[in-house]
Amino acid sequence: MSERVVRAAIDAELRLLDPEVRASPILVSGLLDPEFIEFGASGRRWDASSILAVTSGGSVDPESPVEVSEMSGVVLAPGVVHLTYFSDNSGRRAWRSSLWRMTETGWRMYFHQATPTG
């Protein structure tokens, strides 16, 4: 059961990294919790509306998608999954951590943090 739940959160995270999904505010909003907060690699604090402005502006080049490795997850509580992974977006490398929670409409990202790495 927990493997299936973690896999669902991983699939949702990977959808958020897909350039075609990121270009669609409707698809991104369907994956972000209304209370979403992110502490970005830049040090900036983001909410759902500010992230939508960035993602709809083409934040991931379709010709150079984000590379993901070392993705893993754990169920913290019923309906809550914590994911960690390493990303490389055209040389911008970071360790990432996301909290996903199950809502009435499906899995939604509640919190995300990116820590740059050399």
mmCIF file of C-alpha atoms in Angstrom:
data_model
loop_
_atom_site.group_PDB
_atom_site.id
_atom_site.type_symbol
_atom_site.label_atom_id
_atom_site.label_comp_id
_atom_site.label_asym_id
_atom_site.label_seq_id
_atom_site.Cartn_x
_atom_site.Cartn_y
_atom_site.Cartn_z
ATOM 1 C CA MET A 1 0.000 0.000 0.000
ATOM 2 C CA SER A 2 2.662 2.577 0.974
ATOM 3 C CA GLU A 3 4.661 1.797 -2.194
ATOM 4 C CA ARG A 4 1.603 2.618 -4.307
ATOM 5 C CA VAL A 5 1.027 5.873 -2.407
ATOM 6 C CA VAL A 6 4.671 6.933 -2.776
ATOM 7 C CA ARG A 7 4.572 6.040 -6.493
ATOM 8 C CA ALA A 8 1.487 8.259 -6.943
ATOM 9 C CA ALA A 9 3.304 11.201 -5.334
ATOM 10 C CA ILE A 10 6.417 10.571 -7.454
ATOM 11 C CA ASP A 11 4.285 10.471 -10.604
ATOM 12 C CA ALA A 12 2.685 13.801 -9.634
ATOM 13 C CA GLU A 13 6.112 15.359 -8.923
ATOM 14 C CA LEU A 14 7.401 14.217 -12.314
ATOM 15 C CA ARG A 15 4.309 15.683 -14.009
ATOM 16 C CA LEU A 16 5.112 19.050 -12.398
ATOM 17 C CA LEU A 17 8.598 18.884 -13.927
ATOM 18 C CA ASP A 18 7.282 18.098 -17.418
ATOM 19 C CA PRO A 19 7.717 21.181 -19.663
ATOM 20 C CA GLU A 20 4.277 20.707 -21.270
ATOM 21 C CA VAL A 21 2.558 20.520 -17.872
ATOM 22 C CA ARG A 22 4.535 23.500 -16.527
ATOM 23 C CA ALA A 23 3.434 25.588 -19.511
ATOM 24 C CA SER A 24 -0.238 25.071 -18.558
ATOM 25 C CA PRO A 25 -1.461 27.066 -15.539
ATOM 26 C CA ILE A 26 -4.529 24.808 -15.363
ATOM 27 C CA LEU A 27 -2.441 21.627 -15.124
ATOM 28 C CA VAL A 28 0.001 23.147 -12.613
ATOM 29 C CA SER A 29 -2.849 24.460 -10.440
ATOM 30 C CA GLY A 30 -4.341 20.983 -10.381
ATOM 31 C CA LEU A 31 -1.124 19.698 -8.802
ATOM 32 C CA LEU A 32 -0.522 22.486 -6.280
ATOM 33 C CA ASP A 33 -2.315 22.682 -2.969
ATOM 34 C CA PRO A 34 -4.128 26.017 -2.486
ATOM 35 C CA GLU A 35 -1.879 26.519 0.591
ATOM 36 C CA PHE A 36 1.299 25.697 -1.363
ATOM 37 C CA ILE A 37 4.583 27.299 -0.237
ATOM 38 C CA GLU A 38 8.061 26.894 -1.708
ATOM 39 C CA PHE A 39 11.464 28.025 -0.504
ATOM 40 C CA GLY A 40 13.309 28.139 -3.810
ATOM 41 C CA ALA A 41 16.974 27.593 -4.606
ATOM 42 C CA SER A 42 17.180 31.386 -5.035
ATOM 43 C CA GLY A 43 16.160 31.875 -1.405
ATOM 44 C CA ARG A 44 12.824 33.324 -2.480
ATOM 45 C CA ARG A 45 9.532 32.300 -0.869
ATOM 46 C CA TRP A 46 6.843 31.370 -3.405
ATOM 47 C CA ASP A 47 3.120 30.704 -3.153
ATOM 48 C CA ALA A 48 0.832 29.044 -5.689
ATOM 49 C CA SER A 49 0.031 32.210 -7.658
ATOM 50 C CA SER A 50 3.664 33.361 -7.921
ATOM 51 C CA ILE A 51 4.749 29.874 -9.048
ATOM 52 C CA LEU A 52 2.035 29.861 -11.721
ATOM 53 C CA ALA A 53 3.401 33.125 -13.123
ATOM 54 C CA VAL A 54 6.884 31.586 -13.431
ATOM 55 C CA THR A 55 5.911 28.161 -14.765
ATOM 56 C CA SER A 56 3.564 29.543 -17.409
ATOM 57 C CA GLY A 57 6.451 31.702 -18.629
ATOM 58 C CA GLY A 58 8.421 28.674 -19.799
ATOM 59 C CA SER A 59 10.636 27.951 -16.789
ATOM 60 C CA VAL A 60 11.703 24.588 -18.262
ATOM 61 C CA ASP A 61 12.989 24.380 -21.828
ATOM 62 C CA PRO A 62 11.285 21.495 -23.685
ATOM 63 C CA GLU A 63 14.610 20.852 -25.453
ATOM 64 C CA SER A 64 16.411 20.485 -22.110
ATOM 65 C CA PRO A 65 14.053 18.964 -19.513
ATOM 66 C CA VAL A 66 14.958 18.771 -15.832
ATOM 67 C CA GLU A 67 17.034 15.689 -15.087
ATOM 68 C CA VAL A 68 16.008 13.887 -11.895
ATOM 69 C CA SER A 69 17.925 11.276 -9.922
ATOM 70 C CA GLU A 70 17.860 9.618 -6.512
ATOM 71 C CA MET A 71 14.087 10.100 -6.160
ATOM 72 C CA SER A 72 12.722 8.448 -3.038
ATOM 73 C CA GLY A 73 9.735 8.873 -0.799
ATOM 74 C CA VAL A 74 8.210 7.904 2.499
ATOM 75 C CA VAL A 75 4.677 8.028 3.874
ATOM 76 C CA LEU A 76 4.720 10.371 6.895
ATOM 77 C CA ALA A 77 1.057 9.925 7.804
ATOM 78 C CA PRO A 78 -2.067 8.724 6.014
ATOM 79 C CA GLY A 79 -2.376 10.929 2.932
ATOM 80 C CA VAL A 80 1.016 12.656 3.385
ATOM 81 C CA VAL A 81 4.163 11.731 1.413
ATOM 82 C CA HIS A 82 7.638 13.251 1.650
ATOM 83 C CA LEU A 83 9.788 13.059 -1.494
ATOM 84 C CA THR A 84 13.479 13.862 -1.889
ATOM 85 C CA TYR A 85 15.564 13.938 -5.050
ATOM 86 C CA PHE A 86 18.384 15.593 -6.954
ATOM 87 C CA SER A 87 17.651 17.800 -9.969
ATOM 88 C CA ASP A 88 19.738 19.300 -12.734
ATOM 89 C CA ASN A 89 18.046 21.993 -14.809
ATOM 90 C CA SER A 90 20.559 23.053 -17.467
ATOM 91 C CA GLY A 91 23.407 23.085 -14.939
ATOM 92 C CA ARG A 92 21.355 24.478 -12.039
ATOM 93 C CA ARG A 93 21.698 21.597 -9.603
ATOM 94 C CA ALA A 94 19.751 21.219 -6.359
ATOM 95 C CA TRP A 95 18.592 18.787 -3.727
ATOM 96 C CA ARG A 96 14.826 18.972 -3.506
ATOM 97 C CA SER A 97 12.250 18.052 -0.904
ATOM 98 C CA SER A 98 8.473 18.012 -1.409
ATOM 99 C CA LEU A 99 5.484 17.288 0.781
ATOM 100 C CA TRP A 100 2.438 15.929 -1.016
ATOM 101 C CA ARG A 101 -0.982 15.508 0.532
ATOM 102 C CA MET A 102 -4.069 13.721 -0.664
ATOM 103 C CA THR A 103 -7.047 16.015 -1.148
ATOM 104 C CA GLU A 104 -10.569 15.513 -2.439
ATOM 105 C CA THR A 105 -9.221 16.157 -5.953
ATOM 106 C CA GLY A 106 -6.091 13.987 -5.703
ATOM 107 C CA TRP A 107 -2.438 14.421 -4.782
ATOM 108 C CA ARG A 108 -1.319 18.023 -4.424
ATOM 109 C CA MET A 109 2.053 19.486 -3.537
ATOM 110 C CA TYR A 110 1.785 21.279 -0.203
ATOM 111 C CA PHE A 111 5.431 22.312 0.316
ATOM 112 C CA HIS A 112 8.646 22.316 -1.697
ATOM 113 C CA GLN A 113 12.213 23.323 -0.920
ATOM 114 C CA ALA A 114 15.268 23.435 -3.178
ATOM 115 C CA THR A 115 18.813 23.669 -1.866
ATOM 116 C CA PRO A 116 21.459 24.513 -4.477
ATOM 117 C CA THR A 117 24.507 22.299 -4.717
ATOM 118 C CA GLY A 118 27.832 22.659 -6.524
#
